[in-house]
XYZ file of C-alpha atoms in Angstrom:
216
model
C 5.788 77.609 -7.999
C 8.695 78.353 -10.848
C 9.056 77.125 -14.715
C 11.706 75.037 -13.568
C 10.049 73.688 -10.361
C 7.006 72.947 -12.544
C 8.836 70.933 -15.478
C 10.719 69.177 -12.860
C 7.457 67.822 -10.826
C 5.578 67.366 -13.876
C 3.909 64.497 -14.067
C 1.863 62.223 -16.729
C -1.190 59.988 -14.971
C -1.992 56.479 -17.242
C -5.071 55.247 -15.153
C -3.522 54.099 -11.765
C -0.051 54.928 -12.627
C 1.791 57.663 -11.575
C 5.277 58.898 -13.919
C 7.619 61.745 -14.171
C 8.132 63.546 -17.300
C 11.506 63.911 -16.581
C 11.772 60.162 -16.415
C 10.810 59.860 -19.764
C 12.802 62.373 -21.199
C 15.761 61.035 -19.379
C 15.459 57.975 -21.352
C 14.594 59.242 -24.678
C 18.027 61.024 -24.043
C 20.097 57.397 -23.362
C 17.566 56.565 -26.844
C 19.396 59.366 -28.374
C 23.102 58.601 -27.041
C 22.469 54.892 -28.594
C 21.372 56.148 -31.676
C 24.127 58.405 -31.955
C 26.455 56.267 -30.565
C 26.144 53.428 -33.586
C 26.764 56.348 -35.944
C 29.767 57.335 -33.882
C 28.762 60.878 -33.088
C 30.055 62.661 -30.281
C 27.247 64.155 -29.925
C 26.397 60.544 -28.812
C 28.280 61.750 -24.909
C 26.889 64.928 -24.428
C 23.202 63.951 -25.024
C 23.834 60.892 -22.923
C 25.197 62.673 -19.826
C 21.810 64.862 -19.466
C 19.863 62.383 -19.637
C 22.551 60.582 -16.815
C 21.661 63.591 -14.638
C 17.660 63.872 -15.101
C 17.354 59.679 -14.664
C 19.814 60.528 -11.227
C 17.238 62.641 -9.570
C 14.068 60.184 -10.826
C 15.901 56.494 -9.626
C 16.582 58.158 -5.405
C 13.156 58.357 -5.444
C 12.523 58.931 -2.008
C 15.561 62.298 -1.997
C 13.620 63.578 -4.388
C 9.833 62.141 -3.550
C 9.155 60.439 -6.889
C 5.940 58.237 -7.228
C 7.470 55.098 -6.006
C 9.509 57.235 -3.353
C 12.092 54.124 -3.545
C 15.992 54.895 -3.989
C 17.328 52.339 -6.562
C 21.107 52.926 -5.244
C 22.855 50.930 -7.733
C 20.654 53.141 -10.724
C 21.735 56.116 -9.540
C 25.310 55.858 -8.548
C 25.377 54.255 -12.477
C 24.099 57.718 -13.462
C 26.913 59.392 -11.670
C 29.379 57.533 -12.838
C 28.175 56.955 -16.396
C 28.513 61.476 -16.295
C 32.047 60.106 -15.396
C 33.135 57.715 -17.779
C 31.365 59.663 -20.209
C 33.342 62.851 -20.108
C 36.531 60.299 -20.933
C 34.105 59.119 -23.355
C 33.336 62.568 -25.380
C 37.570 63.306 -25.002
C 38.388 60.080 -26.553
C 36.264 60.446 -29.752
C 36.935 63.962 -29.619
C 40.411 63.076 -29.957
C 39.594 60.469 -33.015
C 37.727 62.631 -34.851
C 40.349 65.152 -34.746
C 43.539 62.862 -35.737
C 41.743 60.629 -38.206
C 38.320 62.451 -39.226
C 36.770 59.595 -37.824
C 35.417 59.702 -33.556
C 36.027 55.936 -33.308
C 37.096 52.570 -35.152
C 34.923 49.741 -34.246
C 37.086 46.599 -32.769
C 36.694 43.850 -31.011
C 38.347 43.552 -27.854
C 41.518 41.529 -27.185
C 41.208 38.515 -25.699
C 43.407 39.473 -22.491
C 40.321 42.555 -22.517
C 37.666 39.987 -22.387
C 39.305 38.113 -19.902
C 39.570 41.312 -17.477
C 35.958 42.257 -18.573
C 34.390 39.087 -17.585
C 36.708 39.474 -14.332
C 35.211 42.967 -13.803
C 32.135 41.946 -14.389
C 31.713 39.011 -11.702
C 33.541 40.933 -9.096
C 32.026 44.438 -9.423
C 28.532 42.716 -9.139
C 29.775 40.747 -5.765
C 30.905 43.707 -3.988
C 27.887 46.092 -5.666
C 25.640 43.557 -4.254
C 26.918 43.729 -0.598
C 27.362 47.073 -1.000
C 23.942 48.073 -1.616
C 22.222 45.232 0.760
C 23.920 47.148 3.409
C 22.064 50.769 2.055
C 18.659 49.199 1.630
C 19.000 49.094 -2.276
C 15.595 47.409 -3.791
C 16.364 44.779 -5.667
C 20.404 44.400 -4.967
C 22.094 41.454 -6.254
C 19.950 42.819 -10.105
C 21.282 46.527 -8.957
C 24.620 45.094 -8.749
C 24.667 43.293 -12.300
C 23.575 46.357 -13.912
C 25.410 49.162 -12.106
C 28.739 46.916 -12.818
C 27.959 46.161 -16.683
C 26.602 49.723 -17.587
C 29.757 51.003 -16.807
C 31.704 48.443 -18.944
C 29.441 48.653 -21.729
C 29.756 52.804 -21.350
C 34.050 52.232 -21.089
C 33.852 50.047 -23.542
C 31.724 52.638 -26.215
C 34.866 55.151 -25.197
C 37.244 52.713 -26.549
C 35.273 51.355 -29.823
C 34.952 47.756 -28.640
C 32.164 46.235 -30.548
C 31.336 44.248 -27.646
C 29.564 46.702 -25.282
C 26.662 46.202 -27.691
C 25.858 42.921 -26.322
C 27.156 43.884 -22.957
C 24.486 46.123 -23.043
C 21.890 43.323 -23.827
C 22.589 41.309 -20.760
C 22.246 44.909 -18.399
C 19.010 45.627 -20.243
C 17.572 41.228 -20.148
C 17.674 42.229 -16.225
C 17.276 45.596 -15.838
C 13.742 45.456 -17.565
C 11.955 43.027 -14.585
C 13.560 45.408 -12.246
C 12.298 48.497 -12.990
C 8.863 46.704 -13.762
C 8.640 45.191 -10.475
C 10.174 48.986 -8.971
C 6.964 50.842 -10.897
C 9.316 52.944 -13.220
C 7.601 51.793 -16.190
C 8.524 54.387 -18.416
C 12.470 52.996 -18.145
C 11.532 48.902 -17.789
C 9.591 49.761 -21.493
C 12.102 52.298 -22.664
C 14.422 50.250 -22.309
C 12.595 47.327 -23.958
C 13.223 50.005 -27.367
C 16.470 50.910 -25.868
C 17.552 46.999 -26.858
C 16.026 47.050 -30.404
C 18.379 50.405 -30.892
C 21.217 48.268 -29.019
C 21.041 45.613 -32.053
C 20.839 47.715 -34.480
C 23.985 49.627 -32.989
C 25.750 46.411 -33.023
C 25.160 45.289 -36.364
C 26.078 48.838 -37.696
C 29.515 48.461 -35.747
C 29.803 45.074 -37.296
C 29.266 46.025 -40.889
C 31.966 49.002 -40.334
C 34.475 46.273 -39.352
C 33.989 44.137 -42.127
C 33.632 46.716 -44.550
C 37.804 46.719 -44.258
C 40.131 45.315 -41.607
C 40.620 48.704 -39.559
C 36.917 49.346 -39.432
C 37.342 52.851 -41.051
């Protein structure tokens, strides 16, 4: 077995539970991305992409033979979409850093943008729940909510909408119970930890907005 294969299959055993180290590391990258995002660092995006790639292999459990042997198509699919949207966000923040010296200027979404977000959240959840149910995904409705909300939050982060932190709270509220039921304990626990960083990030962006009308 090569070193890469050994690292890929490395496990942590706690009682009767078997946990893959790549699940822990992938979620740790997610927390690192949240911290960098709160600080408006461009590094939030490549760090997040690295975590997404690892977690894709975790949530396609039956394909990659994880201890759970479950395919969470919503969780896995959102990792791929995260990578796509993250490339857009990375480009946007790098352009902002080059033009104004700041990667992003936090601001509230307009009323029209908020209405659009609500419409996308509702229609996306219904549509993806139907798709995930056909695919036989575990917890199709919860998966659909998490999937749609995650993409909205990532896009909102790229645009600098302060609301994106609140969307993440809604995602975590559904994601934590789902992951506990499915046996993905590190992800569930790290989602709880992530929620504290999300609240911290939201508070940081609010302070930036209040400092000046432009959020500079």
